[in-house]
Amino acid sequence: MKQFLRAVLLSVLFICSVPKAKATQEQNQLVFDRVKTFINDQAIDSIYAMLTDDFKKKVPAETFKGFMIGSIFPLGKIDKATLVQYKDGVSTYNVDFATARQSVMIAGNDDGKISGLRFKPVTDATAVPRKDYKAATTNPLKTVFDKSIDSIATEYISLKNTVGLQIGVWKDEKTYTYGYGETAKGNGKIPDANTLFEIGSITKTFTGTLLAYYVNEGKIQLSDPIIRYLPDSVAANKGLKGITIQMLSNHTSGLPSVPLNMDMSEQAELNPYKGYDRAKMYSFLESYSNTMQPGQQYGYSNLAVGLLGTILEDISGLAYEQMVKKVIADPLDMEHTVQHIMHDDINANITSVYNEEGKEVQMWDFDVIAAAGCLRSTMSDLLRYAAANIEPSKKLGKAMQLAHTKTYDKGTDDVGLGWHFISAKGNTLLWHNGGTGGSRSFLAFDPKKRFAIVVLSNSAESVDETGIQLIKLMLR
C-alpha cells in the first residue's frame, strides 16, 4: 500500500459540503456503486468528473489523481462493501479491497455528484487485534493524572500492531513523560525521553519557523513570488506565476501533495523520498500546470514545503539540517534533533519502526523534500520546542510569533506558517501531526492555557486520537 501518500492526503481529501437538501441513503448508494465500478476500472477521470464544482476547487485534479494512483488503486479491486452508517447525508461503508479494508465516507447530491469523499484504513478494535498482554511502562501510576494518561495510552499501545509509545506533557514549567512498549520488538527497552523517533510532518513547523526567522532577518519576504528564487528554465513556466513564498508554507500554492514524477513502484514505496533530488523536482515544475488560482484554496502539499526548504537553503547558504541546528536546535538546547544519524550515542537509543501491519520497515531518507518531513527528534527536545513556542525565547520570539500568525483562515482550514489551528472547548491550539512508513507523531500546544502535549510512536498506526484525548484531558 502507498502509505506515504495516504498519510499525507487523508486529512485533506474529505471535503464534505453537504447541500441543504441532503442526499438520501438510496441516492448515496447509487453514487457509491458508480465510484466502486470506476475504482475497479481505474477510471480516474470518470471519478473526478463526478465531484461537485466546490469539491474540485478544493482538490485539484492533479492532487486527486496522485492520491488515487498512489493510495487507492494499489489496494486492488473492491470485493465487498458493507454499509455501516447513514447520518446527515453521509454514508459510511466498510470496503474490502483485494489487499486491505478501508472505511469510505461518501456524500452525494440530487444530481448524482459527490460533495464529500474520504478513504481511511479501518483501525477499530475489530480490525486490529489487541495484545494478549499488558505493555511495559514507566508510568508510576501514582496520581490521578498518571492514571488518566495510562488510560489514554493503553487504548493505543494495546493494539497488536503497535510497538512503542512516548507521551509527553508540558504544564506550569514542568514536564511529564511516559514510556510504553519497546523501542524494538523483543528488546524489552521502554522508550524514554531521549529515545529518537521520526517526527514526519511536524518538521513542517520547523520549516515555518525558519521562514519566519529569515523574513525577520530581511533575507526573504512572504509576498515574494517563488519564481524569483527558481532557475530561469523553471521560472519561465506560467503555471507557477502568482505563487508566493507564504503559499508554500500554508498549503495554498495549488501544488500537488507529492510530485507526480516520483517513483511509485513497490520498492520505492519503502523509502519514497530517497533519491528525489532537485533535478527531478525542477523537471516536474518546468511542465507543471496549475489547475486553481494560487492562494484561494487549501491543499496540503509536501512538495510545496519541500520547495520552500530548498529556497531557504539557497538564501541562507546552509543545508536544511544545518539551518535547523543553527536557528532552532542550538538556541533551544535541542541536542538530538537531526536529519541524519551520525553519532553512536544517538544511534544507541533510536527506535526501530513498523508499518500498519506491525512489520519492521526502514526509516525514510529525504533529499529535496527534506523540509516536509525529514527530522528525527526526542520527547525531551520536542517538549523544549513546544515550551519555547508557548514562552518564546529572546532569540526566537519574533520568528515564532510570526509563524503563529494566521495566513489563511477560510472554511475549516486555519493555518499560520507551518502550524495549523484547532478549537477545543472554546480554546485555540496550534498543532501538527506526522507520519512516515513506520512512525506517527502529534504535537499541540495552547498558548493561553499554557500547556503542550506530544505523542511519538514507532508504529504507522495513527496517534491522532491519542493526541485528541490528551488535549481533552488537559482542558478538563
CSV table of C-alpha atoms in Angstrom, one decimal:
chain,number,residue,atom,x,y,z
A,1,MET,CA,0.0,0.0,0.0
A,2,LYS,CA,1.1,3.5,-0.7
A,3,GLN,CA,1.3,4.5,2.9
A,4,PHE,CA,3.2,7.7,2.3
A,5,LEU,CA,0.5,9.2,0.1
A,6,ARG,CA,-2.3,8.0,2.2
A,7,ALA,CA,-0.7,9.5,5.3
A,8,VAL,CA,-0.4,13.0,3.8
A,9,LEU,CA,-3.6,13.1,1.9
A,10,LEU,CA,-6.3,11.5,4.0
A,11,SER,CA,-6.6,14.5,6.3
A,12,VAL,CA,-7.4,16.8,3.4
A,13,LEU,CA,-9.3,14.8,0.9
A,14,PHE,CA,-12.6,14.6,2.7
A,15,ILE,CA,-14.2,17.9,1.6
A,16,CYS,CA,-17.8,17.5,2.5
A,17,SER,CA,-20.0,20.5,1.9
A,18,VAL,CA,-23.3,18.6,2.1
A,19,PRO,CA,-26.1,20.5,0.4
A,20,LYS,CA,-29.1,21.8,2.3
A,21,ALA,CA,-31.1,19.1,0.6
A,22,LYS,CA,-29.1,16.2,1.9
A,23,ALA,CA,-28.9,13.1,-0.3
A,24,THR,CA,-30.8,10.1,0.9
A,25,GLN,CA,-29.1,6.8,1.6
A,26,GLU,CA,-30.5,5.4,-1.7
A,27,GLN,CA,-29.0,8.4,-3.6
A,28,ASN,CA,-25.7,7.8,-1.9
A,29,GLN,CA,-25.8,4.1,-2.7
A,30,LEU,CA,-26.2,4.9,-6.4
A,31,VAL,CA,-23.2,7.3,-6.3
A,32,PHE,CA,-21.2,4.7,-4.4
A,33,ASP,CA,-21.9,2.0,-6.8
A,34,ARG,CA,-20.6,4.1,-9.7
A,35,VAL,CA,-17.5,5.0,-7.7
A,36,LYS,CA,-16.9,1.3,-7.0
A,37,THR,CA,-17.1,0.5,-10.7
A,38,PHE,CA,-14.8,3.3,-11.7
A,39,ILE,CA,-12.3,2.3,-9.0
A,40,ASN,CA,-12.2,-1.3,-10.2
A,41,ASP,CA,-11.7,0.0,-13.8
A,42,GLN,CA,-9.1,2.5,-12.5
A,43,ALA,CA,-11.1,5.2,-14.3
A,44,ILE,CA,-9.7,8.3,-12.6
A,45,ASP,CA,-11.2,10.9,-14.9
A,46,SER,CA,-14.6,9.4,-14.5
A,47,ILE,CA,-14.4,9.6,-10.7
A,48,TYR,CA,-13.1,13.2,-10.8
A,49,ALA,CA,-16.0,14.1,-13.2
A,50,MET,CA,-18.4,13.1,-10.5
A,51,LEU,CA,-17.1,15.6,-8.0
A,52,THR,CA,-19.1,18.8,-7.4
A,53,ASP,CA,-17.6,22.0,-8.6
A,54,ASP,CA,-16.9,23.0,-5.0
A,55,PHE,CA,-15.1,19.8,-4.3
A,56,LYS,CA,-13.0,20.3,-7.5
A,57,LYS,CA,-12.0,23.8,-6.3
A,58,LYS,CA,-10.7,22.4,-3.0
A,59,VAL,CA,-9.0,19.3,-4.5
A,60,PRO,CA,-7.2,20.0,-7.8
A,61,ALA,CA,-7.2,17.2,-10.5
A,62,GLU,CA,-3.5,16.5,-10.1
A,63,THR,CA,-3.8,16.1,-6.3
A,64,PHE,CA,-6.8,13.8,-6.7
A,65,LYS,CA,-5.1,11.8,-9.4
A,66,GLY,CA,-1.9,11.4,-7.4
A,67,PHE,CA,-3.9,10.2,-4.4
A,68,MET,CA,-5.9,7.6,-6.3
A,69,ILE,CA,-2.9,6.2,-8.2
A,70,GLY,CA,-0.6,6.3,-5.1
A,71,SER,CA,-3.0,5.1,-2.4
A,72,ILE,CA,-6.3,3.6,-3.6
A,73,PHE,CA,-5.6,1.7,-6.9
A,74,PRO,CA,-2.7,-0.3,-5.4
A,75,LEU,CA,-5.2,-1.8,-2.9
A,76,GLY,CA,-6.7,-3.8,-5.7
A,77,LYS,CA,-10.3,-4.2,-6.8
A,78,ILE,CA,-13.2,-3.8,-4.4
A,79,ASP,CA,-14.5,-7.3,-3.4
A,80,LYS,CA,-17.2,-6.3,-0.9
A,81,ALA,CA,-18.8,-3.2,0.6
A,82,THR,CA,-21.0,-3.0,3.7
A,83,LEU,CA,-23.0,0.0,4.8
A,84,VAL,CA,-22.0,0.9,8.4
A,85,GLN,CA,-23.9,4.1,8.9
A,86,TYR,CA,-26.0,6.8,7.2
A,87,LYS,CA,-26.2,10.1,9.0
A,88,ASP,CA,-26.8,13.7,8.0
A,89,GLY,CA,-26.5,12.9,4.3
A,90,VAL,CA,-23.2,11.0,4.6
A,91,SER,CA,-22.9,7.2,4.1
A,92,THR,CA,-20.1,5.2,5.7
A,93,TYR,CA,-19.0,1.9,4.2
A,94,ASN,CA,-16.5,-0.8,5.3
A,95,VAL,CA,-14.9,-1.6,1.9
A,96,ASP,CA,-12.9,-4.8,1.4
A,97,PHE,CA,-10.3,-4.2,-1.3
A,98,ALA,CA,-8.1,-7.1,-2.5
A,99,THR,CA,-5.3,-6.3,-0.1
A,100,ALA,CA,-6.9,-4.1,2.7
A,101,ARG,CA,-10.0,-2.8,4.3
A,102,GLN,CA,-10.9,0.9,4.1
A,103,SER,CA,-13.6,3.0,5.7
A,104,VAL,CA,-15.2,5.0,2.9
A,105,MET,CA,-17.4,8.0,3.6
A,106,ILE,CA,-19.4,9.4,0.7
A,107,ALA,CA,-21.9,12.2,0.4
A,108,GLY,CA,-23.9,12.6,-2.9
A,109,ASN,CA,-26.5,15.0,-4.1
A,110,ASP,CA,-29.6,15.1,-6.3
A,111,ASP,CA,-27.5,15.3,-9.5
A,112,GLY,CA,-25.5,12.2,-8.7
A,113,LYS,CA,-22.4,14.2,-7.9
A,114,ILE,CA,-20.0,13.7,-5.0
A,115,SER,CA,-19.8,16.5,-2.4
A,116,GLY,CA,-17.7,14.5,0.1
A,117,LEU,CA,-15.4,11.5,-0.2
A,118,ARG,CA,-13.0,10.0,2.3
A,119,PHE,CA,-10.9,6.9,2.4
A,120,LYS,CA,-9.4,5.8,5.7
A,121,PRO,CA,-7.8,2.5,6.8
A,122,VAL,CA,-10.1,0.6,9.2
A,123,THR,CA,-8.3,0.6,12.5
A,124,ASP,CA,-11.1,-0.2,15.0
A,125,ALA,CA,-10.8,-2.9,17.6
A,126,THR,CA,-12.4,-5.5,15.4
A,127,ALA,CA,-10.0,-4.8,12.6
A,128,VAL,CA,-6.8,-4.5,14.6
A,129,PRO,CA,-6.5,-7.3,17.2
A,130,ARG,CA,-5.4,-6.4,20.8
A,131,LYS,CA,-2.4,-7.7,22.5
A,132,ASP,CA,-2.9,-10.6,25.0
A,133,TYR,CA,-0.5,-8.9,27.4
A,134,LYS,CA,-0.1,-5.5,29.1
A,135,ALA,CA,2.7,-3.4,27.6
A,136,ALA,CA,5.5,-2.4,29.9
A,137,THR,CA,5.5,1.2,31.0
A,138,THR,CA,7.5,3.8,33.0
A,139,ASN,CA,4.2,5.3,34.2
A,140,PRO,CA,4.3,5.2,38.1
A,141,LEU,CA,0.5,5.3,38.3
A,142,LYS,CA,0.7,7.2,41.5
A,143,THR,CA,-1.5,10.2,40.7
A,144,VAL,CA,-4.9,10.7,39.1
A,145,PHE,CA,-3.1,12.4,36.2
A,146,ASP,CA,-0.8,9.4,35.8
A,147,LYS,CA,-3.8,7.1,35.7
A,148,SER,CA,-5.6,9.2,33.2
A,149,ILE,CA,-2.6,9.2,31.0
A,150,ASP,CA,-2.4,5.4,31.3
A,151,SER,CA,-6.0,5.0,30.3
A,152,ILE,CA,-5.4,7.0,27.1
A,153,ALA,CA,-2.1,5.3,26.3
A,154,THR,CA,-3.5,1.8,26.8
A,155,GLU,CA,-6.1,2.3,24.1
A,156,TYR,CA,-3.3,2.7,21.7
A,157,ILE,CA,-0.4,0.5,22.9
A,158,SER,CA,-2.8,-2.5,23.4
A,159,LEU,CA,-3.3,-2.7,19.7
A,160,LYS,CA,-1.3,-5.6,18.3
A,161,ASN,CA,0.3,-3.7,15.5
A,162,THR,CA,1.9,-1.1,17.9
A,163,VAL,CA,5.3,-1.4,19.5
A,164,GLY,CA,6.4,1.6,21.4
A,165,LEU,CA,4.9,4.9,22.6
A,166,GLN,CA,6.1,8.1,24.3
A,167,ILE,CA,3.7,10.6,25.7
A,168,GLY,CA,4.9,14.0,27.0
A,169,VAL,CA,3.2,16.9,28.7
A,170,TRP,CA,4.5,20.4,29.5
A,171,LYS,CA,2.4,22.3,32.0
A,172,ASP,CA,3.3,25.1,34.5
A,173,GLU,CA,7.0,24.9,33.7
A,174,LYS,CA,7.1,21.2,34.4
A,175,THR,CA,7.5,18.2,32.1
A,176,TYR,CA,5.9,14.8,32.4
A,177,THR,CA,7.0,11.9,30.2
A,178,TYR,CA,5.6,8.4,30.0
A,179,GLY,CA,7.0,5.4,28.0
A,180,TYR,CA,5.2,2.3,26.9
A,181,GLY,CA,6.1,-0.8,25.0
A,182,GLU,CA,9.5,-1.2,23.3
A,183,THR,CA,11.9,0.7,21.1
A,184,ALA,CA,12.2,-2.5,19.0
A,185,LYS,CA,10.2,-5.7,19.2
A,186,GLY,CA,11.5,-8.1,21.7
A,187,ASN,CA,14.3,-5.9,23.1
A,188,GLY,CA,12.5,-5.1,26.4
A,189,LYS,CA,13.6,-1.5,26.3
A,190,ILE,CA,10.9,1.0,27.0
A,191,PRO,CA,11.1,4.3,25.1
A,192,ASP,CA,12.3,7.2,27.3
A,193,ALA,CA,12.5,11.0,26.9
A,194,ASN,CA,15.8,10.6,25.0
A,195,THR,CA,14.7,8.0,22.5
A,196,LEU,CA,15.0,9.1,18.9
A,197,PHE,CA,11.8,8.9,16.8
A,198,GLU,CA,11.0,10.0,13.3
A,199,ILE,CA,8.6,13.0,13.6
A,200,GLY,CA,7.5,13.3,10.0
A,201,SER,CA,5.5,16.3,9.1
A,202,ILE,CA,6.0,18.1,12.4
A,203,THR,CA,9.2,19.0,10.6
A,204,LYS,CA,6.9,21.5,8.6
A,205,THR,CA,6.6,23.6,11.8
A,206,PHE,CA,10.4,23.9,12.0
A,207,THR,CA,10.4,25.0,8.3
A,208,GLY,CA,7.7,27.6,9.1
A,209,THR,CA,9.8,28.9,11.9
A,210,LEU,CA,12.9,29.0,9.7
A,211,LEU,CA,10.9,31.0,7.1
A,212,ALA,CA,9.7,33.5,9.8
A,213,TYR,CA,13.3,33.8,11.1
A,214,TYR,CA,14.7,34.7,7.6
A,215,VAL,CA,11.8,37.1,7.0
A,216,ASN,CA,12.7,38.9,10.2
A,217,GLU,CA,16.4,38.9,9.0
A,218,GLY,CA,15.3,40.6,5.8
A,219,LYS,CA,16.5,37.8,3.5
A,220,ILE,CA,13.1,37.0,2.1
A,221,GLN,CA,9.5,38.2,2.2
A,222,LEU,CA,6.3,36.2,2.5
A,223,SER,CA,4.9,38.1,-0.5
A,224,ASP,CA,7.8,37.3,-2.8
A,225,PRO,CA,6.9,35.3,-5.9
A,226,ILE,CA,8.6,31.9,-5.8
A,227,ILE,CA,9.9,32.3,-9.4
A,228,ARG,CA,12.3,34.9,-8.1
A,229,TYR,CA,14.2,32.0,-6.4
A,230,LEU,CA,14.0,29.4,-9.2
A,231,PRO,CA,16.2,28.7,-12.1
A,232,ASP,CA,15.3,30.6,-15.3
A,233,SER,CA,14.1,27.4,-17.0
A,234,VAL,CA,11.6,26.7,-14.2
A,235,ALA,CA,10.7,30.4,-13.5
A,236,ALA,CA,9.6,30.7,-17.2
A,237,ASN,CA,6.6,28.3,-16.5
A,238,LYS,CA,3.4,30.4,-16.4
A,239,GLY,CA,1.8,27.7,-14.3
A,240,LEU,CA,3.9,28.9,-11.3
A,241,LYS,CA,3.0,32.6,-11.7
A,242,GLY,CA,1.2,34.0,-8.7
A,243,ILE,CA,2.5,31.5,-6.2
A,244,THR,CA,4.2,33.3,-3.3
A,245,ILE,CA,6.6,32.1,-0.6
A,246,GLN,CA,3.8,32.3,2.0
A,247,MET,CA,1.6,30.0,-0.1
A,248,LEU,CA,4.3,27.3,0.1
A,249,SER,CA,4.1,27.3,3.8
A,250,ASN,CA,0.3,27.5,4.3
A,251,HIS,CA,-0.6,24.9,1.7
A,252,THR,CA,-2.4,27.3,-0.7
A,253,SER,CA,0.0,27.2,-3.6
A,254,GLY,CA,-2.0,24.7,-5.6
A,255,LEU,CA,1.0,22.4,-6.0
A,256,PRO,CA,0.1,18.7,-5.6
A,257,SER,CA,0.8,16.8,-2.4
A,258,VAL,CA,3.7,15.0,-4.0
A,259,PRO,CA,5.2,15.5,-7.4
A,260,LEU,CA,3.8,13.1,-9.9
A,261,ASN,CA,7.2,12.2,-11.3
A,262,MET,CA,8.1,10.4,-8.1
A,263,ASP,CA,8.9,6.7,-8.4
A,264,MET,CA,5.6,4.9,-7.4
A,265,SER,CA,7.0,1.3,-7.5
A,266,GLU,CA,6.5,-1.0,-4.6
A,267,GLN,CA,10.3,-0.9,-3.9
A,268,ALA,CA,10.3,2.9,-3.9
A,269,GLU,CA,7.4,3.0,-1.5
A,270,LEU,CA,9.6,1.6,1.3
A,271,ASN,CA,11.6,4.9,1.1
A,272,PRO,CA,9.7,7.1,-1.2
A,273,TYR,CA,11.6,10.4,-1.0
A,274,LYS,CA,15.1,9.0,-1.2
A,275,GLY,CA,16.7,9.9,-4.4
A,276,TYR,CA,14.1,12.5,-5.4
A,277,ASP,CA,16.5,15.4,-6.0
A,278,ARG,CA,16.5,19.0,-7.2
A,279,ALA,CA,16.8,17.9,-10.9
A,280,LYS,CA,13.7,15.8,-10.7
A,281,MET,CA,11.8,18.5,-8.8
A,282,TYR,CA,12.7,21.2,-11.3
A,283,SER,CA,11.8,18.9,-14.1
A,284,PHE,CA,8.3,18.5,-12.7
A,285,LEU,CA,7.9,22.2,-12.0
A,286,GLU,CA,9.0,23.1,-15.5
A,287,SER,CA,5.9,21.5,-17.0
A,288,TYR,CA,3.5,21.9,-14.1
A,289,SER,CA,0.1,23.3,-14.9
A,290,ASN,CA,-1.8,24.9,-12.1
A,291,THR,CA,-5.5,24.0,-12.0
A,292,MET,CA,-6.6,26.6,-9.5
A,293,GLN,CA,-5.8,30.2,-8.6
A,294,PRO,CA,-2.9,30.3,-6.1
A,295,GLY,CA,-3.8,31.5,-2.6
A,296,GLN,CA,-7.5,30.7,-2.8
A,297,GLN,CA,-7.8,27.1,-1.6
A,298,TYR,CA,-6.1,24.9,1.0
A,299,GLY,CA,-4.5,21.8,-0.4
A,300,TYR,CA,-1.9,20.0,1.8
A,301,SER,CA,1.4,19.7,-0.1
A,302,ASN,CA,4.7,18.1,0.8
A,303,LEU,CA,6.1,19.3,-2.5
A,304,ALA,CA,5.4,22.9,-1.6
A,305,VAL,CA,7.1,22.8,1.7
A,306,GLY,CA,10.0,20.8,0.2
A,307,LEU,CA,10.4,23.5,-2.4
A,308,LEU,CA,10.3,26.1,0.4
A,309,GLY,CA,13.1,24.3,2.1
A,310,THR,CA,15.3,24.5,-1.0
A,311,ILE,CA,14.7,28.2,-1.3
A,312,LEU,CA,15.6,28.7,2.3
A,313,GLU,CA,18.8,26.7,1.8
A,314,ASP,CA,19.7,29.0,-1.1
A,315,ILE,CA,19.2,32.2,0.7
A,316,SER,CA,20.9,31.0,3.9
A,317,GLY,CA,23.8,29.1,2.3
A,318,LEU,CA,23.1,26.2,4.6
A,319,ALA,CA,21.7,22.7,4.2
A,320,TYR,CA,18.3,22.1,5.8
A,321,GLU,CA,19.7,20.2,8.8
A,322,GLN,CA,22.3,22.9,9.4
A,323,MET,CA,19.6,25.6,9.3
A,324,VAL,CA,17.6,23.7,11.9
A,325,LYS,CA,20.6,23.3,14.1
A,326,LYS,CA,21.8,27.0,13.9
A,327,VAL,CA,18.4,28.7,14.1
A,328,ILE,CA,16.3,26.5,16.3
A,329,ALA,CA,18.1,23.5,17.9
A,330,ASP,CA,21.2,25.1,19.3
A,331,PRO,CA,19.5,28.1,20.8
A,332,LEU,CA,16.9,25.9,22.5
A,333,ASP,CA,19.4,23.2,23.6
A,334,MET,CA,17.8,20.6,21.5
A,335,GLU,CA,20.8,18.3,21.2
A,336,HIS,CA,19.1,15.4,19.4
A,337,THR,CA,17.0,16.9,16.7
A,338,VAL,CA,18.6,15.8,13.5
A,339,GLN,CA,18.1,14.7,9.9
A,340,HIS,CA,21.0,12.3,9.7
A,341,ILE,CA,22.1,9.8,12.3
A,342,MET,CA,25.8,10.4,12.8
A,343,HIS,CA,26.7,9.6,16.3
A,344,ASP,CA,26.8,6.3,18.1
A,345,ASP,CA,25.4,7.7,21.3
A,346,ILE,CA,22.3,8.8,19.4
A,347,ASN,CA,22.1,5.6,17.4
A,348,ALA,CA,22.1,3.5,20.5
A,349,ASN,CA,18.7,5.0,21.6
A,350,ILE,CA,16.9,5.1,18.3
A,351,THR,CA,13.7,3.1,17.6
A,352,SER,CA,13.1,0.5,15.0
A,353,VAL,CA,9.9,1.3,13.0
A,354,TYR,CA,6.9,-0.7,12.0
A,355,ASN,CA,4.2,-0.4,9.4
A,356,GLU,CA,0.4,-0.7,9.9
A,357,GLU,CA,0.6,-4.5,9.8
A,358,GLY,CA,3.3,-4.4,12.6
A,359,LYS,CA,6.1,-5.4,10.2
A,360,GLU,CA,9.5,-3.8,10.6
A,361,VAL,CA,10.3,-1.3,7.8
A,362,GLN,CA,13.1,1.2,7.2
A,363,MET,CA,13.2,4.8,8.3
A,364,TRP,CA,12.7,7.3,5.5
A,365,ASP,CA,15.5,9.3,3.9
A,366,PHE,CA,14.9,12.7,2.3
A,367,ASP,CA,16.6,14.7,-0.4
A,368,VAL,CA,15.0,17.8,-1.9
A,369,ILE,CA,11.7,17.3,0.0
A,370,ALA,CA,13.6,17.3,3.4
A,371,ALA,CA,11.8,20.3,4.8
A,372,ALA,CA,8.5,18.5,4.6
A,373,GLY,CA,9.3,15.6,7.0
A,374,CYS,CA,13.0,14.7,7.4
A,375,LEU,CA,13.6,15.3,11.1
A,376,ARG,CA,14.1,12.9,13.9
A,377,SER,CA,13.9,14.0,17.5
A,378,THR,CA,13.3,13.1,21.1
A,379,MET,CA,10.5,13.8,23.6
A,380,SER,CA,12.9,15.9,25.6
A,381,ASP,CA,13.7,18.1,22.6
A,382,LEU,CA,10.2,18.4,21.4
A,383,LEU,CA,8.9,19.5,24.8
A,384,ARG,CA,11.6,22.1,24.8
A,385,TYR,CA,10.4,23.2,21.4
A,386,ALA,CA,6.8,23.3,22.4
A,387,ALA,CA,7.6,25.2,25.6
A,388,ALA,CA,9.6,27.8,23.5
A,389,ASN,CA,6.5,28.2,21.3
A,390,ILE,CA,4.5,29.0,24.4
A,391,GLU,CA,7.2,31.1,26.0
A,392,PRO,CA,9.3,32.3,23.0
A,393,SER,CA,12.9,32.8,23.8
A,394,LYS,CA,14.5,36.2,23.1
A,395,LYS,CA,16.3,34.9,20.0
A,396,LEU,CA,13.3,33.1,18.5
A,397,GLY,CA,10.5,35.1,19.9
A,398,LYS,CA,9.8,37.2,16.9
A,399,ALA,CA,10.1,34.3,14.5
A,400,MET,CA,7.7,32.1,16.5
A,401,GLN,CA,5.2,34.9,16.8
A,402,LEU,CA,5.2,35.4,13.0
A,403,ALA,CA,4.9,31.6,12.5
A,404,HIS,CA,1.9,31.6,14.8
A,405,THR,CA,0.1,34.4,12.7
A,406,LYS,CA,-2.8,33.1,10.7
A,407,THR,CA,-2.1,33.4,7.0
A,408,TYR,CA,-5.1,31.5,5.7
A,409,ASP,CA,-8.5,31.1,7.5
A,410,LYS,CA,-11.1,30.1,5.0
A,411,GLY,CA,-13.6,27.4,5.9
A,412,THR,CA,-12.3,24.9,8.5
A,413,ASP,CA,-8.6,25.4,7.5
A,414,ASP,CA,-6.8,27.9,9.7
A,415,VAL,CA,-3.0,27.9,9.0
A,416,GLY,CA,0.0,30.0,10.1
A,417,LEU,CA,3.4,29.3,8.8
A,418,GLY,CA,3.6,25.5,9.1
A,419,TRP,CA,1.3,25.4,12.1
A,420,HIS,CA,-2.4,24.5,11.9
A,421,PHE,CA,-5.1,25.8,14.3
A,422,ILE,CA,-7.8,23.8,16.0
A,423,SER,CA,-10.5,24.8,18.5
A,424,ALA,CA,-11.4,22.7,21.6
A,425,LYS,CA,-13.8,23.7,24.3
A,426,GLY,CA,-13.5,27.4,23.3
A,427,ASN,CA,-9.7,27.3,23.3
A,428,THR,CA,-7.5,27.7,20.3
A,429,LEU,CA,-4.5,25.4,19.9
A,430,LEU,CA,-1.7,25.2,17.4
A,431,TRP,CA,-0.8,21.7,16.2
A,432,HIS,CA,0.7,19.4,13.7
A,433,ASN,CA,1.0,15.7,13.2
A,434,GLY,CA,3.4,13.5,11.3
A,435,GLY,CA,3.7,10.1,9.6
A,436,THR,CA,6.2,8.0,7.8
A,437,GLY,CA,6.2,4.4,6.7
A,438,GLY,CA,6.7,3.3,10.3
A,439,SER,CA,6.2,6.2,12.6
A,440,ARG,CA,3.5,8.6,13.8
A,441,SER,CA,3.6,11.8,15.8
A,442,PHE,CA,1.4,14.5,17.2
A,443,LEU,CA,2.3,17.9,18.9
A,444,ALA,CA,-0.2,20.5,20.1
A,445,PHE,CA,0.0,23.5,22.5
A,446,ASP,CA,-2.3,26.1,23.9
A,447,PRO,CA,-0.5,29.4,24.3
A,448,LYS,CA,-3.2,30.8,26.7
A,449,LYS,CA,-3.8,27.8,28.9
A,450,ARG,CA,0.0,27.3,28.7
A,451,PHE,CA,0.3,23.6,28.1
A,452,ALA,CA,1.7,21.3,25.4
A,453,ILE,CA,1.3,17.6,24.6
A,454,VAL,CA,3.5,15.4,22.4
A,455,VAL,CA,2.9,11.9,21.2
A,456,LEU,CA,5.6,9.8,19.5
A,457,SER,CA,5.2,6.2,18.2
A,458,ASN,CA,7.4,3.9,16.2
A,459,SER,CA,4.4,2.3,14.5
A,460,ALA,CA,2.4,3.6,11.5
A,461,GLU,CA,-0.8,3.3,13.5
A,462,SER,CA,-2.2,6.9,13.8
A,463,VAL,CA,-1.7,8.6,17.2
A,464,ASP,CA,-4.2,11.4,16.3
A,465,GLU,CA,-6.9,10.1,18.6
A,466,THR,CA,-4.4,9.7,21.4
A,467,GLY,CA,-3.4,13.3,21.0
A,468,ILE,CA,-7.0,14.5,20.9
A,469,GLN,CA,-7.8,12.6,24.1
A,470,LEU,CA,-4.8,14.2,25.8
A,471,ILE,CA,-6.0,17.7,24.8
A,472,LYS,CA,-9.4,16.9,26.3
A,473,LEU,CA,-7.7,15.7,29.5
A,474,MET,CA,-5.7,19.0,29.7
A,475,LEU,CA,-8.8,21.1,29.2
A,476,ARG,CA,-11.0,19.4,31.9
